[in-house]
Amino acid sequence: MELIHSLSFVLNVTVVILGSVMKLPQVVKLYRSKSSEGISIWGSFLELACFMTGSGYGYSFAYPIHAYAENIFLTLQGFSIIYLAIVFGKETGTVAISIFVLFICFYITTILSLVPIIVFQVLMAVILPVMAAGKVIQIRSVIAIRSAGSVSVMSWAIGTYICAA
């Protein structure tokens, strides 16, 4: 029984640590390659919406910071990915930039506690299908160009580990 508790603790710690830096390899790869080939900005927006929802929900309900800190780090990394995709991308335009600015404004209003709690309750109810849709859009983007391009295999591997653990 002690072995099971120890294994559970190790899995929990690794999930929190790796979850906090899951998108960092993607940020680094985008920055180094100066290309967003293979990155779906729309899938990234959906993922970012989920990270923002998770951190906003935890913040709004005054959960201990350790309960949602991972989502705060992922939100910052998500903003970085989208910013770099806009800067290095060819397909992005005023719509993507406008949505990016709206996301930043929404996150600021969350931090200022201006978003009603009911908004986060509704968003939490749809977080799983929205995240799945973001992944499907990303996979379709990779298939469409027949190359992973600037997609970080390490970020996907970390995400897979987190889901399996």
CSV table of C-alpha atoms in Angstrom, one decimal:
chain,number,residue,atom,x,y,z
A,1,MET,CA,0.0,0.0,0.0
A,2,GLU,CA,2.9,2.3,0.8
A,3,LEU,CA,4.3,1.7,-2.7
A,4,ILE,CA,1.0,2.9,-4.3
A,5,HIS,CA,0.9,6.1,-2.2
A,6,SER,CA,4.6,6.8,-3.1
A,7,LEU,CA,3.9,6.2,-6.8
A,8,SER,CA,0.8,8.4,-6.6
A,9,PHE,CA,2.8,11.2,-5.0
A,10,VAL,CA,5.5,11.0,-7.7
A,11,LEU,CA,3.0,11.0,-10.5
A,12,ASN,CA,1.2,14.0,-8.9
A,13,VAL,CA,4.4,16.0,-8.5
A,14,THR,CA,5.6,15.2,-12.0
A,15,VAL,CA,2.2,16.1,-13.5
A,16,VAL,CA,2.2,19.5,-11.7
A,17,ILE,CA,5.8,20.3,-12.7
A,18,LEU,CA,5.6,19.1,-16.3
A,19,GLY,CA,2.1,20.7,-16.6
A,20,SER,CA,3.5,24.0,-15.6
A,21,VAL,CA,6.1,24.0,-18.4
A,22,MET,CA,4.3,21.9,-21.0
A,23,LYS,CA,4.1,24.6,-23.6
A,24,LEU,CA,7.6,26.0,-22.9
A,25,PRO,CA,9.3,23.7,-25.5
A,26,GLN,CA,6.8,25.0,-28.1
A,27,VAL,CA,7.6,28.6,-27.2
A,28,VAL,CA,11.3,28.0,-27.5
A,29,LYS,CA,10.9,26.1,-30.9
A,30,LEU,CA,8.8,28.9,-32.3
A,31,TYR,CA,11.2,31.6,-31.2
A,32,ARG,CA,14.3,29.7,-32.5
A,33,SER,CA,12.8,28.7,-35.9
A,34,LYS,CA,11.2,32.1,-36.4
A,35,SER,CA,8.4,30.2,-38.2
A,36,SER,CA,4.9,29.1,-37.1
A,37,GLU,CA,4.6,26.5,-39.8
A,38,GLY,CA,2.3,23.7,-38.6
A,39,ILE,CA,1.0,25.7,-35.7
A,40,SER,CA,-2.8,26.3,-35.9
A,41,ILE,CA,-3.4,29.7,-34.3
A,42,TRP,CA,-7.1,28.9,-34.0
A,43,GLY,CA,-6.3,25.6,-32.1
A,44,SER,CA,-4.0,27.6,-29.9
A,45,PHE,CA,-6.7,30.1,-29.1
A,46,LEU,CA,-9.0,27.3,-28.0
A,47,GLU,CA,-6.3,25.8,-25.8
A,48,LEU,CA,-5.5,29.3,-24.3
A,49,ALA,CA,-9.2,29.7,-23.6
A,50,CYS,CA,-9.1,26.5,-21.6
A,51,PHE,CA,-6.0,27.5,-19.6
A,52,MET,CA,-7.5,31.0,-18.9
A,53,THR,CA,-10.8,29.3,-17.8
A,54,GLY,CA,-8.9,27.0,-15.4
A,55,SER,CA,-6.9,29.7,-13.8
A,56,GLY,CA,-9.8,32.2,-13.7
A,57,TYR,CA,-12.0,29.6,-12.1
A,58,GLY,CA,-9.5,28.8,-9.4
A,59,TYR,CA,-8.8,32.5,-8.8
A,60,SER,CA,-12.5,33.5,-8.7
A,61,PHE,CA,-13.4,30.8,-6.2
A,62,ALA,CA,-10.3,31.7,-4.1
A,63,TYR,CA,-8.8,28.3,-4.3
A,64,PRO,CA,-5.2,27.9,-2.9
A,65,ILE,CA,-2.8,29.1,-5.6
A,66,HIS,CA,-1.2,25.6,-5.9
A,67,ALA,CA,-4.6,24.3,-7.1
A,68,TYR,CA,-4.5,26.3,-10.3
A,69,ALA,CA,-0.9,27.7,-10.6
A,70,GLU,CA,-0.2,25.3,-13.5
A,71,ASN,CA,-3.0,27.0,-15.5
A,72,ILE,CA,-1.5,30.4,-14.8
A,73,PHE,CA,1.9,29.3,-16.3
A,74,LEU,CA,0.1,27.6,-19.2
A,75,THR,CA,-1.9,30.8,-19.9
A,76,LEU,CA,1.3,32.8,-20.1
A,77,GLN,CA,2.9,30.2,-22.3
A,78,GLY,CA,-0.3,30.1,-24.5
A,79,PHE,CA,-0.2,33.9,-24.9
A,80,SER,CA,3.5,33.6,-25.9
A,81,ILE,CA,2.7,30.9,-28.5
A,82,ILE,CA,0.0,33.0,-30.1
A,83,TYR,CA,2.1,36.1,-30.0
A,84,LEU,CA,4.9,34.3,-31.8
A,85,ALA,CA,2.5,32.7,-34.3
A,86,ILE,CA,1.2,36.2,-35.1
A,87,VAL,CA,4.6,37.6,-35.5
A,88,PHE,CA,6.1,34.7,-37.5
A,89,GLY,CA,2.9,33.5,-39.2
A,90,LYS,CA,1.8,34.2,-42.7
A,91,GLU,CA,-1.9,33.5,-42.3
A,92,THR,CA,-2.7,35.7,-39.4
A,93,GLY,CA,-4.3,39.1,-39.8
A,94,THR,CA,-6.4,41.6,-38.0
A,95,VAL,CA,-8.9,39.0,-36.8
A,96,ALA,CA,-6.2,37.0,-35.0
A,97,ILE,CA,-4.7,40.2,-33.5
A,98,SER,CA,-8.1,41.4,-32.4
A,99,ILE,CA,-8.9,38.1,-30.7
A,100,PHE,CA,-5.5,38.1,-29.1
A,101,VAL,CA,-6.2,41.6,-27.6
A,102,LEU,CA,-9.7,40.5,-26.5
A,103,PHE,CA,-8.1,37.5,-24.7
A,104,ILE,CA,-5.6,39.8,-22.9
A,105,CYS,CA,-8.5,42.1,-21.9
A,106,PHE,CA,-10.5,39.2,-20.6
A,107,TYR,CA,-7.6,37.9,-18.5
A,108,ILE,CA,-7.0,41.3,-17.1
A,109,THR,CA,-10.7,41.7,-16.1
A,110,THR,CA,-10.4,38.2,-14.5
A,111,ILE,CA,-7.5,39.3,-12.4
A,112,LEU,CA,-9.4,42.4,-11.4
A,113,SER,CA,-12.3,40.2,-10.4
A,114,LEU,CA,-14.7,41.8,-12.9
A,115,VAL,CA,-15.8,38.6,-14.5
A,116,PRO,CA,-18.9,37.1,-12.8
A,117,ILE,CA,-18.4,33.6,-11.3
A,118,ILE,CA,-21.2,32.2,-13.4
A,119,VAL,CA,-19.1,32.8,-16.5
A,120,PHE,CA,-16.4,30.5,-15.2
A,121,GLN,CA,-19.0,27.9,-14.1
A,122,VAL,CA,-20.4,27.8,-17.6
A,123,LEU,CA,-16.9,27.8,-19.2
A,124,MET,CA,-15.7,24.9,-17.0
A,125,ALA,CA,-18.7,22.9,-18.2
A,126,VAL,CA,-17.4,23.0,-21.8
A,127,ILE,CA,-13.6,23.0,-21.2
A,128,LEU,CA,-13.0,19.4,-22.2
A,129,PRO,CA,-14.7,19.5,-25.6
A,130,VAL,CA,-13.1,22.9,-26.3
A,131,MET,CA,-9.6,21.6,-25.5
A,132,ALA,CA,-10.3,18.5,-27.6
A,133,ALA,CA,-11.4,20.7,-30.5
A,134,GLY,CA,-8.1,22.7,-30.2
A,135,LYS,CA,-6.1,19.5,-30.4
A,136,VAL,CA,-8.1,18.2,-33.4
A,137,ILE,CA,-7.6,21.5,-35.2
A,138,GLN,CA,-3.8,21.4,-34.5
A,139,ILE,CA,-3.6,17.8,-35.7
A,140,ARG,CA,-5.5,18.7,-38.9
A,141,SER,CA,-3.0,21.6,-39.4
A,142,VAL,CA,-0.1,19.2,-39.2
A,143,ILE,CA,-1.7,16.7,-41.6
A,144,ALA,CA,-2.6,19.4,-44.1
A,145,ILE,CA,1.0,20.5,-44.5
A,146,ARG,CA,2.3,16.9,-44.1
A,147,SER,CA,4.9,18.1,-41.7
A,148,ALA,CA,5.1,18.9,-38.0
A,149,GLY,CA,6.8,22.1,-39.0
A,150,SER,CA,7.3,24.2,-35.9
A,151,VAL,CA,5.2,22.0,-33.6
A,152,SER,CA,7.2,20.8,-30.6
A,153,VAL,CA,7.2,17.0,-30.2
A,154,MET,CA,8.3,17.5,-26.6
A,155,SER,CA,5.2,19.6,-25.7
A,156,TRP,CA,3.0,16.9,-27.2
A,157,ALA,CA,5.0,14.2,-25.3
A,158,ILE,CA,4.6,16.0,-22.0
A,159,GLY,CA,0.8,16.5,-22.7
A,160,THR,CA,0.5,12.8,-23.4
A,161,TYR,CA,2.3,11.8,-20.2
A,162,ILE,CA,0.1,14.1,-18.2
A,163,CYS,CA,-3.1,12.6,-19.7
A,164,ALA,CA,-1.8,9.1,-19.0
A,165,ALA,CA,-0.7,9.8,-15.5
